[in-house]
Short mmCIF file of C-alpha atoms and ligand atoms in Angstrom, two decimals:
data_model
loop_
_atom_site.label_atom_id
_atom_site.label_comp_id
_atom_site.label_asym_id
_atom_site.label_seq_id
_atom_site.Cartn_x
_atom_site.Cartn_y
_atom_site.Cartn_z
CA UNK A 7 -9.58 27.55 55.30
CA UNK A 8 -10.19 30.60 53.23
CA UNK A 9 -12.64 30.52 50.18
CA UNK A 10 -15.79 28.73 50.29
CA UNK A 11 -16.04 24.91 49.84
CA UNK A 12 -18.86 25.21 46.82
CA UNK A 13 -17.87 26.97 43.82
CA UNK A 14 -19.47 30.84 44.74
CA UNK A 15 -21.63 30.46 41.93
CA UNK A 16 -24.04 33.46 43.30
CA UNK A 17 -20.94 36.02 43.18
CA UNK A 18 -19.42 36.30 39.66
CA UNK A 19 -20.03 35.88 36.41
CA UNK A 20 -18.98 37.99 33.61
CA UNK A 21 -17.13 41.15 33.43
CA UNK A 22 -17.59 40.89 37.40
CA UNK A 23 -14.92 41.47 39.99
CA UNK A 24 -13.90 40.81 43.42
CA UNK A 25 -11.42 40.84 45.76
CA UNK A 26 -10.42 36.83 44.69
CA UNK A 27 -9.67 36.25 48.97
CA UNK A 28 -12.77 38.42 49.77
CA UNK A 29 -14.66 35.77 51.57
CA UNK A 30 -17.43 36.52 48.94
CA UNK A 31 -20.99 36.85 49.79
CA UNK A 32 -22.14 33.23 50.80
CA UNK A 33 -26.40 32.74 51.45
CA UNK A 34 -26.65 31.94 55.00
CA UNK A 35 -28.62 29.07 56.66
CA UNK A 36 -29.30 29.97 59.61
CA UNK A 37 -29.67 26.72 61.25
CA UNK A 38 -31.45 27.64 64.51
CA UNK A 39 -31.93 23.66 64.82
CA UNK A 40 -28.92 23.45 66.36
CA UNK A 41 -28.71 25.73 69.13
CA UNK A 42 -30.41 22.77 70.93
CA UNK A 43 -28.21 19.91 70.88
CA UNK A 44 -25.03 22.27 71.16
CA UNK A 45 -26.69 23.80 74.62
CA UNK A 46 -27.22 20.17 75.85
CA UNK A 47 -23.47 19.31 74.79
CA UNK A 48 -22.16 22.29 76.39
CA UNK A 49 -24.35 20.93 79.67
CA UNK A 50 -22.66 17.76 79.38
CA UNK A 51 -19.37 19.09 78.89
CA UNK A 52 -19.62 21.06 81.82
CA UNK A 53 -20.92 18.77 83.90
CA UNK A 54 -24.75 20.28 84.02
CA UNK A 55 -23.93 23.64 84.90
CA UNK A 56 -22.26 26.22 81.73
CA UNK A 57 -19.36 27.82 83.40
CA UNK A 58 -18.29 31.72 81.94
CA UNK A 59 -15.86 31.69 79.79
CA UNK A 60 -12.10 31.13 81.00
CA UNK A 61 -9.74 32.12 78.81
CA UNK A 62 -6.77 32.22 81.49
CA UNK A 63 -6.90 28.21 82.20
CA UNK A 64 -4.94 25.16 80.78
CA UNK A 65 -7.92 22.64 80.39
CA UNK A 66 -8.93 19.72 82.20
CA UNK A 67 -6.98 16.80 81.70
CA UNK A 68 -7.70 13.23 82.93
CA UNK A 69 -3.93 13.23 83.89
CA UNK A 70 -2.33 16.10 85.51
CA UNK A 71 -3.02 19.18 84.11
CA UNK A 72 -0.19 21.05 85.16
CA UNK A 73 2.21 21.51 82.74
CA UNK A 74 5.35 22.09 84.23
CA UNK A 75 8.84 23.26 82.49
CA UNK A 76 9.88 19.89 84.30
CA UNK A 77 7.29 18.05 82.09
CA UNK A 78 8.16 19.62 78.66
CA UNK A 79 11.22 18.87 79.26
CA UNK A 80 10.67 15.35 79.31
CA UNK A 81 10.93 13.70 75.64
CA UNK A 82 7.98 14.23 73.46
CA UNK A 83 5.37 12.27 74.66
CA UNK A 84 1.52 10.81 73.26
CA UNK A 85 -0.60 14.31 72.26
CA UNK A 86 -3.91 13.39 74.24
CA UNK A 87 -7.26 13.73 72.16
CA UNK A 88 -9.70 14.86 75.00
CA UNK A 89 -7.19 18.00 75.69
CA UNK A 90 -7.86 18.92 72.08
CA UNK A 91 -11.01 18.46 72.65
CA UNK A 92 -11.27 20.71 75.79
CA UNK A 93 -9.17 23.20 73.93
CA UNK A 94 -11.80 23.24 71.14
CA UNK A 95 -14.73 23.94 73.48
CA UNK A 96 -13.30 27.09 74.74
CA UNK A 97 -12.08 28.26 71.21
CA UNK A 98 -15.48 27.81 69.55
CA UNK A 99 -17.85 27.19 72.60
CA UNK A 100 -16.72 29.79 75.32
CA UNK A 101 -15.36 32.33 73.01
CA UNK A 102 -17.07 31.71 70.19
CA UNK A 103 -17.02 33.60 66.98
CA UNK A 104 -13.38 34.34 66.29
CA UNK A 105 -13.73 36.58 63.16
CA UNK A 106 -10.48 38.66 62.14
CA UNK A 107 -10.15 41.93 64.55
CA UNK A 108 -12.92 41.36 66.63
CA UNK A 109 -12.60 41.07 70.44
CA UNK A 110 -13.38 37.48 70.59
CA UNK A 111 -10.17 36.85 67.75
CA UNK A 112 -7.99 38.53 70.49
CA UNK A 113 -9.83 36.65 73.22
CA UNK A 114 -8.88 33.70 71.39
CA UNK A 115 -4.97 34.54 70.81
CA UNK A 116 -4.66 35.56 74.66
CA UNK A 117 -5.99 31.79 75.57
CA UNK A 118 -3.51 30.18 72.93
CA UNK A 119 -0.72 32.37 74.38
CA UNK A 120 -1.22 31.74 77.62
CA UNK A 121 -1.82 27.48 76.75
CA UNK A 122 2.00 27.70 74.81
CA UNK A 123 3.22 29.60 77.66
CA UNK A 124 2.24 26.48 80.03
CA UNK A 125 3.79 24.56 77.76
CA UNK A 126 6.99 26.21 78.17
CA UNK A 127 7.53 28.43 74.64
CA UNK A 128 8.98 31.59 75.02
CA UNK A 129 5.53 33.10 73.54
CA UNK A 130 5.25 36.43 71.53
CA UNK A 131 2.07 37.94 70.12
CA UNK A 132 3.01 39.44 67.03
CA UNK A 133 0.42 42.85 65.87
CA UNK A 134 -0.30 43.43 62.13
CA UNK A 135 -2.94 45.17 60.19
CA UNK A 136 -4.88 43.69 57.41
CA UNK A 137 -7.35 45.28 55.03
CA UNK A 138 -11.19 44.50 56.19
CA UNK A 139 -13.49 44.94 53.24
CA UNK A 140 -16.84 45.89 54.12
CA UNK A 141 -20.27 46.51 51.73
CA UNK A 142 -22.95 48.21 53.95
CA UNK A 143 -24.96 49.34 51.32
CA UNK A 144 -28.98 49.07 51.11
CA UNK A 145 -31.60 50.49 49.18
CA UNK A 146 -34.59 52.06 51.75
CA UNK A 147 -37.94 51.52 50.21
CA UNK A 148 -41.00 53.36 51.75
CA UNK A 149 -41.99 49.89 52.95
CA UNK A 150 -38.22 48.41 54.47
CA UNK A 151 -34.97 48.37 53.67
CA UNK A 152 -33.51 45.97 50.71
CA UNK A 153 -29.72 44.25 51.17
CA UNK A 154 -27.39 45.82 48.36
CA UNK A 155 -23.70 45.66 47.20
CA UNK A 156 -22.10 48.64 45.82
CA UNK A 157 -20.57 48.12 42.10
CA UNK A 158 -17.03 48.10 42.24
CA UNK A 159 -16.53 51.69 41.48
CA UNK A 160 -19.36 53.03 42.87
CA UNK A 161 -18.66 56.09 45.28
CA UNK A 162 -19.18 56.43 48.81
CA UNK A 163 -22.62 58.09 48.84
CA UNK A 164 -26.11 57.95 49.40
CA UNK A 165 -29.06 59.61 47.18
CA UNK A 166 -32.93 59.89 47.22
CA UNK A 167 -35.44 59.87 44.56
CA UNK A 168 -38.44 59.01 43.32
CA UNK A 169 -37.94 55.28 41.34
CA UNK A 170 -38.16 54.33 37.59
CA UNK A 171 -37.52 51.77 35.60
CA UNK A 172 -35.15 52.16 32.66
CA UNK A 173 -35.36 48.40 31.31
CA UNK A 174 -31.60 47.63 30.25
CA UNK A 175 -30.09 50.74 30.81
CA UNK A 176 -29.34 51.51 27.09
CA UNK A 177 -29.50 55.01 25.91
CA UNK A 178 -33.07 54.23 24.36
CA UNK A 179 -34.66 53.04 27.39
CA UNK A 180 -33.68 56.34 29.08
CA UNK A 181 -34.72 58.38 25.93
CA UNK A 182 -38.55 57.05 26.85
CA UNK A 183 -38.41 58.07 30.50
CA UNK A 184 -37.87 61.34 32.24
CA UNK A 185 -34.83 60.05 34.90
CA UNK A 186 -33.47 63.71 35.79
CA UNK A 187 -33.79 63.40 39.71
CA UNK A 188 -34.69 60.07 39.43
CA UNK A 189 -33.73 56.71 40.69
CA UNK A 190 -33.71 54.57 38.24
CA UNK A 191 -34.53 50.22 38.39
CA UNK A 192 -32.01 48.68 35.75
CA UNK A 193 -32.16 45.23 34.83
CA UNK A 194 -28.60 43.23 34.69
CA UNK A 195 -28.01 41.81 30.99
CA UNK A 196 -27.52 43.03 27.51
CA UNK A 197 -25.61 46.53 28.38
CA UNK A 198 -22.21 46.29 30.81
CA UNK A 199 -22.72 47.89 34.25
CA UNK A 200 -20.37 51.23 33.59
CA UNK A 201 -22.27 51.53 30.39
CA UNK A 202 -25.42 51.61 32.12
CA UNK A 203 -24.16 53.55 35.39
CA UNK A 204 -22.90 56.41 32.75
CA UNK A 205 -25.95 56.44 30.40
CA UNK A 206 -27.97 56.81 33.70
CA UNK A 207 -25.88 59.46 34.77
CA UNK A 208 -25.73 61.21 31.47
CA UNK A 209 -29.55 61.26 31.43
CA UNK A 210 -29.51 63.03 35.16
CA UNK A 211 -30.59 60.23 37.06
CA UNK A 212 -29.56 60.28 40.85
CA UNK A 213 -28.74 56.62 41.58
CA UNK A 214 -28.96 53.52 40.07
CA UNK A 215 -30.35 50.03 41.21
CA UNK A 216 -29.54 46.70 39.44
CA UNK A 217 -31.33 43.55 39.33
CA UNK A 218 -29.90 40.46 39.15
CA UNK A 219 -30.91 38.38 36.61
CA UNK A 220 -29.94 35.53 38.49
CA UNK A 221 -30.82 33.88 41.82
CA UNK A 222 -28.39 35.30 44.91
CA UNK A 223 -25.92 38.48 45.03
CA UNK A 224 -23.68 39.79 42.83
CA UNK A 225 -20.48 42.29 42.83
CA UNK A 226 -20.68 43.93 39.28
CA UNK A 227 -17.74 46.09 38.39
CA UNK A 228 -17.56 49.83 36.96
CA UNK A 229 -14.36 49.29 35.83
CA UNK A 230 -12.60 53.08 34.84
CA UNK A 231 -16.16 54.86 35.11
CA UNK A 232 -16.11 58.20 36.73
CA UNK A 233 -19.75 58.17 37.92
CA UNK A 234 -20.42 60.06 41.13
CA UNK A 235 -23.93 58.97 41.52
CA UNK A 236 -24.35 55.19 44.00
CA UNK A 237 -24.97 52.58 42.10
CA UNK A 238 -26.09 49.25 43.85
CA UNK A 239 -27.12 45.70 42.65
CA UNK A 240 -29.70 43.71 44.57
CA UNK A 241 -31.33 40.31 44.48
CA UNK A 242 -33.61 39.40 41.71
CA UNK A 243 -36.45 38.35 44.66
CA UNK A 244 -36.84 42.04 45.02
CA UNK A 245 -37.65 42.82 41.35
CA UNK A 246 -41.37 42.75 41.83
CA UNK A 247 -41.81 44.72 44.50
CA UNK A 248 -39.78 47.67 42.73
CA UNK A 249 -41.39 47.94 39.64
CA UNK A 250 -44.53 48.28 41.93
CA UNK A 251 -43.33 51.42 44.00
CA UNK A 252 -41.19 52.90 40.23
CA UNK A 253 -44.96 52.34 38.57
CA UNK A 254 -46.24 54.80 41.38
CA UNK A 255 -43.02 56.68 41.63
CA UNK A 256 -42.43 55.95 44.94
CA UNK A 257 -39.44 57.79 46.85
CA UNK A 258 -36.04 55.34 47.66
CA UNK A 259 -32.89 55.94 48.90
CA UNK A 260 -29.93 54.92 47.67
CA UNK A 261 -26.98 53.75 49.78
CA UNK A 262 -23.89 52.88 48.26
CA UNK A 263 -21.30 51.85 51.42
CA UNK A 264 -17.99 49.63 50.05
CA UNK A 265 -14.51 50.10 50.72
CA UNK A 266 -11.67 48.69 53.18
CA UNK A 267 -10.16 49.61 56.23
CA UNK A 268 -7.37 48.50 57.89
CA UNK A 269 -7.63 46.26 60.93
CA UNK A 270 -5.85 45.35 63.71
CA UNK A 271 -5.07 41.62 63.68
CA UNK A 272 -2.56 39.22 65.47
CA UNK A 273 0.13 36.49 65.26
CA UNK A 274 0.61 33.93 68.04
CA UNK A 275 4.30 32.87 67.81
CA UNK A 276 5.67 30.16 70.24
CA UNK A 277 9.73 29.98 70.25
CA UNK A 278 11.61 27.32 71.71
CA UNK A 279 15.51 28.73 71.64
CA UNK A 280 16.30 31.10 68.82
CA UNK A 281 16.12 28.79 66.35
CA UNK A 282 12.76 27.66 64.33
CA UNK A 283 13.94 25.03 61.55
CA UNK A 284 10.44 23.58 61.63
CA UNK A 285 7.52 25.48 62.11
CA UNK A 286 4.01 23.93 62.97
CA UNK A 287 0.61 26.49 62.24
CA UNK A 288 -2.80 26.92 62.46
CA UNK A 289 -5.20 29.86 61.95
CA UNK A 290 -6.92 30.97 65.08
CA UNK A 291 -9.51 33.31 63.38
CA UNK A 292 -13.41 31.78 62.77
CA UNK A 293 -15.89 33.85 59.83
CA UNK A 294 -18.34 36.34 60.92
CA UNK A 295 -20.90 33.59 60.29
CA UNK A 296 -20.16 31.02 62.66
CA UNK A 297 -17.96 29.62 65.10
CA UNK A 298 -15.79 27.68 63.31
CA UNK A 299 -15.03 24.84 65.46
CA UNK A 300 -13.88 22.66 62.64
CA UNK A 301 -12.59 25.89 60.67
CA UNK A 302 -10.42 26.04 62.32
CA UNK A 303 -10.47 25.82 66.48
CA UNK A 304 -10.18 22.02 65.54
CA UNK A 305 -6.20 23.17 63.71
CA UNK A 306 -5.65 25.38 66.95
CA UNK A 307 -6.64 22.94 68.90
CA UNK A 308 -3.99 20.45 68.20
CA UNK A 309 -1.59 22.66 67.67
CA UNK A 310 -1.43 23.44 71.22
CA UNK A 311 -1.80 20.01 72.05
CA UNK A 312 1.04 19.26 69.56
CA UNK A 313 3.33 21.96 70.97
CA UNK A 314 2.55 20.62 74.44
CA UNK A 315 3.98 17.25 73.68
CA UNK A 316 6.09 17.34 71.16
CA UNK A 317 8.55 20.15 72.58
CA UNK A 318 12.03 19.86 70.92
CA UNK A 319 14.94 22.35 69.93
CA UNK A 320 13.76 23.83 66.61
CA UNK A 321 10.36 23.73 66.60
CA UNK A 322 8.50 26.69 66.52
CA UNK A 323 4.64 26.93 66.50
CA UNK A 324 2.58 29.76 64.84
CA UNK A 325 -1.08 30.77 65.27
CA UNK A 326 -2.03 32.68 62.74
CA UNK A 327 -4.63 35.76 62.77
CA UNK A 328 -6.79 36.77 59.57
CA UNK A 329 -6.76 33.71 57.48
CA UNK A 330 -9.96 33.58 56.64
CA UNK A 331 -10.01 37.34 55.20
CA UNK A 332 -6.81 36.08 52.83
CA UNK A 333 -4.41 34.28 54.82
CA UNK A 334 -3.06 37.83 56.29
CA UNK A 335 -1.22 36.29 59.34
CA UNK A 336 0.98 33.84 57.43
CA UNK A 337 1.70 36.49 55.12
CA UNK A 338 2.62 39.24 57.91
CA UNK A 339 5.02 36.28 59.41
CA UNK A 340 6.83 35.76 56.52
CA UNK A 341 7.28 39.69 55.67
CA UNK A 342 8.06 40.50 59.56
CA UNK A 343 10.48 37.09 59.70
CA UNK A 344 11.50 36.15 56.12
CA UNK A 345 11.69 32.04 55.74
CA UNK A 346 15.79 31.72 56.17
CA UNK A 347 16.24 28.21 58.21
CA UNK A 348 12.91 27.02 57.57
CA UNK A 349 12.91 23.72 56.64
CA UNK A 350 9.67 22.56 56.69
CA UNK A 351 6.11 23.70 58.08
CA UNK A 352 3.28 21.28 59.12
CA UNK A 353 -0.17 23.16 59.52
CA UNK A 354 -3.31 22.08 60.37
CA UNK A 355 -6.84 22.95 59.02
CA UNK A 356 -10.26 21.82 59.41
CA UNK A 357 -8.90 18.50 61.06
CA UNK A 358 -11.84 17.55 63.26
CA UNK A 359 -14.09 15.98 61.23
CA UNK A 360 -13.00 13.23 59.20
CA UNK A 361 -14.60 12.90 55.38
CA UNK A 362 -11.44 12.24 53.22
CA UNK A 363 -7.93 12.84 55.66
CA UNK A 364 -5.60 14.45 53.59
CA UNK A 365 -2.48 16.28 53.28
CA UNK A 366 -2.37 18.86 50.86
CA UNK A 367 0.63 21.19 49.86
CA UNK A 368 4.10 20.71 48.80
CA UNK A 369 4.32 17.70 46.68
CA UNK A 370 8.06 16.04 47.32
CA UNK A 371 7.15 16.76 51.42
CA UNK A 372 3.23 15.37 50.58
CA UNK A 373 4.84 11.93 49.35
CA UNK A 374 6.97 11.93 51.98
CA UNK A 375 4.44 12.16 54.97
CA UNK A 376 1.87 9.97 53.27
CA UNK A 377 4.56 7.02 52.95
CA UNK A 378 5.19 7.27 56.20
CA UNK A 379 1.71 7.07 57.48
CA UNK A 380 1.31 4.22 55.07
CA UNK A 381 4.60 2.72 56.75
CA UNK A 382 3.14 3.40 60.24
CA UNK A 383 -0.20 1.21 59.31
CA UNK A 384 -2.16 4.98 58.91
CA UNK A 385 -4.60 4.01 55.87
CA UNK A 386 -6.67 6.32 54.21
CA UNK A 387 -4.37 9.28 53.98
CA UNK A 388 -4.11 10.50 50.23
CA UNK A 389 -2.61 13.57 48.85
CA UNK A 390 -5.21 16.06 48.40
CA UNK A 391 -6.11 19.52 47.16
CA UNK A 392 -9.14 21.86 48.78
CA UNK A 393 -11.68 22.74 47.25
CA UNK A 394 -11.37 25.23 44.10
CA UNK A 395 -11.23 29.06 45.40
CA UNK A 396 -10.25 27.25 48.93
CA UNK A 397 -6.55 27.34 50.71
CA UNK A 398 -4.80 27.80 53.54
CA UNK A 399 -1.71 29.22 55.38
CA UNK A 400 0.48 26.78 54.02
CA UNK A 401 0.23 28.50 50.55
CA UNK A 402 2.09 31.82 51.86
CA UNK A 403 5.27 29.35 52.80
CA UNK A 404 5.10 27.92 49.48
CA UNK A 405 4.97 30.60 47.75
CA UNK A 406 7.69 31.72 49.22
CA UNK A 407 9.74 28.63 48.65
CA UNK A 408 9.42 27.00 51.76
CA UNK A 409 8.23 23.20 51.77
CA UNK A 410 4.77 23.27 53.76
CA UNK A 411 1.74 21.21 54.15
CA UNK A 412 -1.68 21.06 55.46
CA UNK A 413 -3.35 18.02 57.25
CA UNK A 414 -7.02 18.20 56.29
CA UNK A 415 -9.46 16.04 57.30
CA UNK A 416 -11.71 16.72 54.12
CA UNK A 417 -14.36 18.73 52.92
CA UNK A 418 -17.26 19.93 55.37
CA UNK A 419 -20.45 21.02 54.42
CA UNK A 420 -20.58 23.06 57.16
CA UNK A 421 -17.73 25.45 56.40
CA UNK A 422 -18.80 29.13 57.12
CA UNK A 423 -21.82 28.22 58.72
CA UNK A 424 -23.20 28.88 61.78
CA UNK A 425 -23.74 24.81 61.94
CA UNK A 426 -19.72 24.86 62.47
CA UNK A 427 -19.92 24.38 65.99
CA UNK A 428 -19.18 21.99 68.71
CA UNK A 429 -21.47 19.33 67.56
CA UNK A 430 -19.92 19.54 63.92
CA UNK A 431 -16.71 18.15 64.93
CA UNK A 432 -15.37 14.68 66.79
CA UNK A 433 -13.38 13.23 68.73
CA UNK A 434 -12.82 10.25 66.77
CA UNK A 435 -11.57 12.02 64.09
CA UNK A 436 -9.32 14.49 65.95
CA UNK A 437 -7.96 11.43 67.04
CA UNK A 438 -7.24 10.19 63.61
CA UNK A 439 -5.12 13.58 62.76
CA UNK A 440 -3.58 14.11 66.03
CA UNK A 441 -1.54 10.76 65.62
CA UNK A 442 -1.05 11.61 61.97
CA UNK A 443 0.46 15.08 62.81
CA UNK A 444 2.47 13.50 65.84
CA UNK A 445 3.86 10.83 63.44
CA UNK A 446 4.63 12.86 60.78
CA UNK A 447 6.53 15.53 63.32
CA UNK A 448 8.55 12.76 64.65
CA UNK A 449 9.17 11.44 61.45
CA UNK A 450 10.28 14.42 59.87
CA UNK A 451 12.35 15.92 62.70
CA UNK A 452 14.20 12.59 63.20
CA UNK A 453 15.62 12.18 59.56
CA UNK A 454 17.42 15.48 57.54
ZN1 ZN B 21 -12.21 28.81 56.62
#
C-alpha cells in the first residue's frame, strides 16, 4: 500500500506542498524489541540453523515441491497456506528490505520470476524508470549535525555563516539585526515561507533555517520565489539549542539537498498464452523503513501461490515494482501494455494479517466478489476503502477503466515500520485470504 495508514499530520499544513505519493516523512520507531523474537522465528523456521539467502529455490512444501509443467497442467487445484508462508520468509526474511531500485527489490523480482517460471508462465521482467525523490539536507552545528528538509523551491546548495535569529522573518525583524553574511533562525508562523526566504535574502542573509512551530517535520513550499540562497526547515526540538549558538553567533552550515532522480525499477509479468483477460497483481517492493512482510511480501506471496494453482488460459499475473513510491509499476504496465482485453484484475495487498478482510476497488466487481464469499459461507468480508492518503495498484486499472480490486486484510499498525516483519503477519490469516482470492478467481473466471 502506498500512503501512510495515519493521517501524516506532521507533514502539511497550510500553504505546504508535497509530492501527494511522496511517501512523506513518517517518525520512525525503531522497535529494536523485535529483532529478538524474529531471530528465534527465523531459528525455528529453519530448523535451528539460519540458512543464506536462496533466491534461486521453489520453497519447501509438505507435498512435492516440484512443480512440474505436468502438474500445472492439471486443473487448478487448493493454493496451500504454508507455501505462502515459505514464500513470505524469503521475501521479507532472507531478502529483506525490498525498497524501489535497490538491489534487494531486484533480488526480490529474480525469486518471483524464477517461482512463476516453476509454475509454468512464460515469465518476462519488464524495466522502467520511476522518479526517486530524495531530501538530504542538514544543518551542521559546531556541536552535530541537525535533520532538515529543503523548502520546495529551495536550490541545490549549501552555505556557511555565523547564526541569528530574525523572529518571524518580516521585514522589521531583519531591520533590527545585521543578517548580511548571516544565517539567519526564522520561526514558522505569521509571514509565508517565500516571503520570509526573500526578505532574508533581500537583507543579505546567506541561508535560512525554519522552525517548526509544531511537533515533527515539515515540507514548506517557496512557491514562484527566485531565492538562490538554501533554505531548510527543521524540528521545533531543535529550537533551543539554536537560539543558544545565534545568541553567541556561532558558525552553521547550511545544506539544502532535494530533488528527484530517475530510478531503475521493474515489472514481473507472468503470461500464460498470448492472451491476459484477467490479470492477478501484487507489488513486490517493501519502504526503506522496514521489511514489509505484510506490505506487501504477504500480496506476493499468494500471488505466486495463486498463479501456481490456479493456472488457466487467460490469466496473467503481474508483480509490480515501485508501488510504494506512487504505484509506478502498475502505471508503467498499463502505458507499456494499454488495458485492451482486460476484463478484470484481482490484486492483493497487505493480506497477512487479518483486522477487518476487505475488498476494496471497483464497486459493481466489489458486490460481486463479496456475494459470492457470502454464498460460499466466507463471513466477515465487507467492502472497504484504505485508509485516507492510502491505495494501491488497483487504482492505476481503474483509472484507466478497467474493473479491479484489492483483497485487504485491514489496517496494520505496523505499516512502514520496521515492526513489519515476519512476526507481524500469520498464517491464520493468510489462510483466510488465500481461499477468498482462490474463490473469487474461480468464481469470476467461470461465469462472463
Ligand atoms: Zn505500503
Amino acid at each position: 500500500m502506498v500512503g501512510a495508514a495515519r493521517p501524516p499530520t506532521a507533514l502539511v499544513t497550510g500553504t505546504d506542498r508535497t509530492h501527494p505519493m511522496g511517501g512523506g516523512v513518517m517518525s520512525l520507531r525503531y522497535l529494536l524489541g523485535r529483532t529478538l523474537p524474529l531471530a528465534a522465528l527465523l531459528l525455528v523456521a529453519c530448523g535451528g540453523k539460519p540458512e543464506a539467502a536462496t533466491i534461486e529455490t521453489v520453497p519447501p512444501s509438505s507435498a512435492s515441491a516440484t512443480a512440474s509443467a505436468s502438474a500445472v497442467a492439471a486443473p487448478p487445484s487448493k493454493p496451500d497456506p504454508d507455501r505462502v508462508m515459505a514464500h513470505l520468509k524469503v521475501l521479507a526474511g532472507d531478502i529483506g528490505v525490498r525498497a524501489a531500485g535497490t538491489d534487494g527489490e531486484r533480488r526480490a523480482a529474480e525469486y518471483i520470476a524464477q517461482s512463476l517460471k516453476d509454475s509454468g508462465y512464460q515469465v518476462a521482467v519488464e524495466p522502467f524508470t520511476f522518479d526517486l525523490r530524495y531530501d538530504t539536507s542538514a544543518v551542521r552545528l559546531t556541536d552535530g549535525n541537525v535533520k532538515a528538509l529543503a523548502l520546495t523551491g529551495s536550490p541545490e546548495v549549501e552555505a556557511r555563516g555565523p547564526l541569528v535569529a530574525a523572529g518571524m522573518g518580516r521585514p522589521e525583524d531583519f531591520g533590527l539585526r545585521d543578517v548580511k553574511g548571516k544565517v539567519v533562525v526564522l520561526d514558522r508562523g505569521v509571514v509565508p515561507f517565500a516571503q520570509k526566504a526573500a526578505n532574508a535574502f533581500g537583507a543579505g542573509a546567506v541561508g535560512v533555517i525554519v522552525v517548526n512551530n509544531e511537533d515533527g517535520q515539515f515540507r514548506g513550499t517557496l512557491g514562484d520565489s527566485k531565492v538562490t540562497i538554501p533554505v531548510v526547515a527543521v524540528e521545533r526540538s531543535e529550537r533551543a539549542r539554536l537560539m543558544t549558538l545565534a545568541q553567541s553567533g556561532s558558525v552553521a552550515t547550511v545544506v539544502s539537498a532535494a530533488g528527484s532522480r530517475q530510478t531503475p525499477s521493474q515489472n514481473v509479468v507472468g503470461r500464460n498464452g498470448d492472451k491476459c483477460e484477467v490479470y492477478l497483481g501484487a507489488h513486490y517492493d517493501s519502504v526503506p523503513e522496514g521489511p514489509g512482510a505484510n506490505d506487501n511480501a504477504s500480496g506476493s506471496s499468494m500471488l505466486l501461490e495463486l498463479a501456481r494453482t490456479q493456472k488457466r488460459a487467460g490469466l496473467c499475473v503481474v508483480a509490480f515494482g515501485a508501488e510504494e513510491y506512487g504505484l509506478w509499476g502498475s502505471q508503467a504496465y498499463i502505458k507499456q501494455h494499454g488495458v485492451a482485453g482486460i476484463r478484470f484484475v484481482l490484486n492483493f495487498d497487505m493480506v497477512a494479517k487479518v483486522s477487518g478482510a476487505q475488498v476494496v476497488g471497483d464497486p459493481a466487481l466489489q458486490e460481486k466478489i463479496l456475494s459470492m464469499l457470502k454464498q460460499a459461507g466466507k463471513a466477515g468480508f465487507r467492502p472497504g476503502q484504505f485508509p485516507p492518503f492510502a491505495t494501491s495498484d488497483h487504482a492505476s486499472f481503474v483509472s484507466a477503466g478497467v474493473p479491479a480490486v484489492t483483497f485487504y486484510a485491514g489496517d496494520d499498525p505496523q505499516i512502514h515500520q520496521p515492526g513489519d516483519n515476519l512476526s507481524n503477519v500469520d498464517r491464520a490469516s493468510v489462510e483466510t485470504m488465500l481461499s477468498a482470492g482462490e474463490l473469487a478467481i474461480n468464481g469470476l473466471m467461470s461465469t462472463r
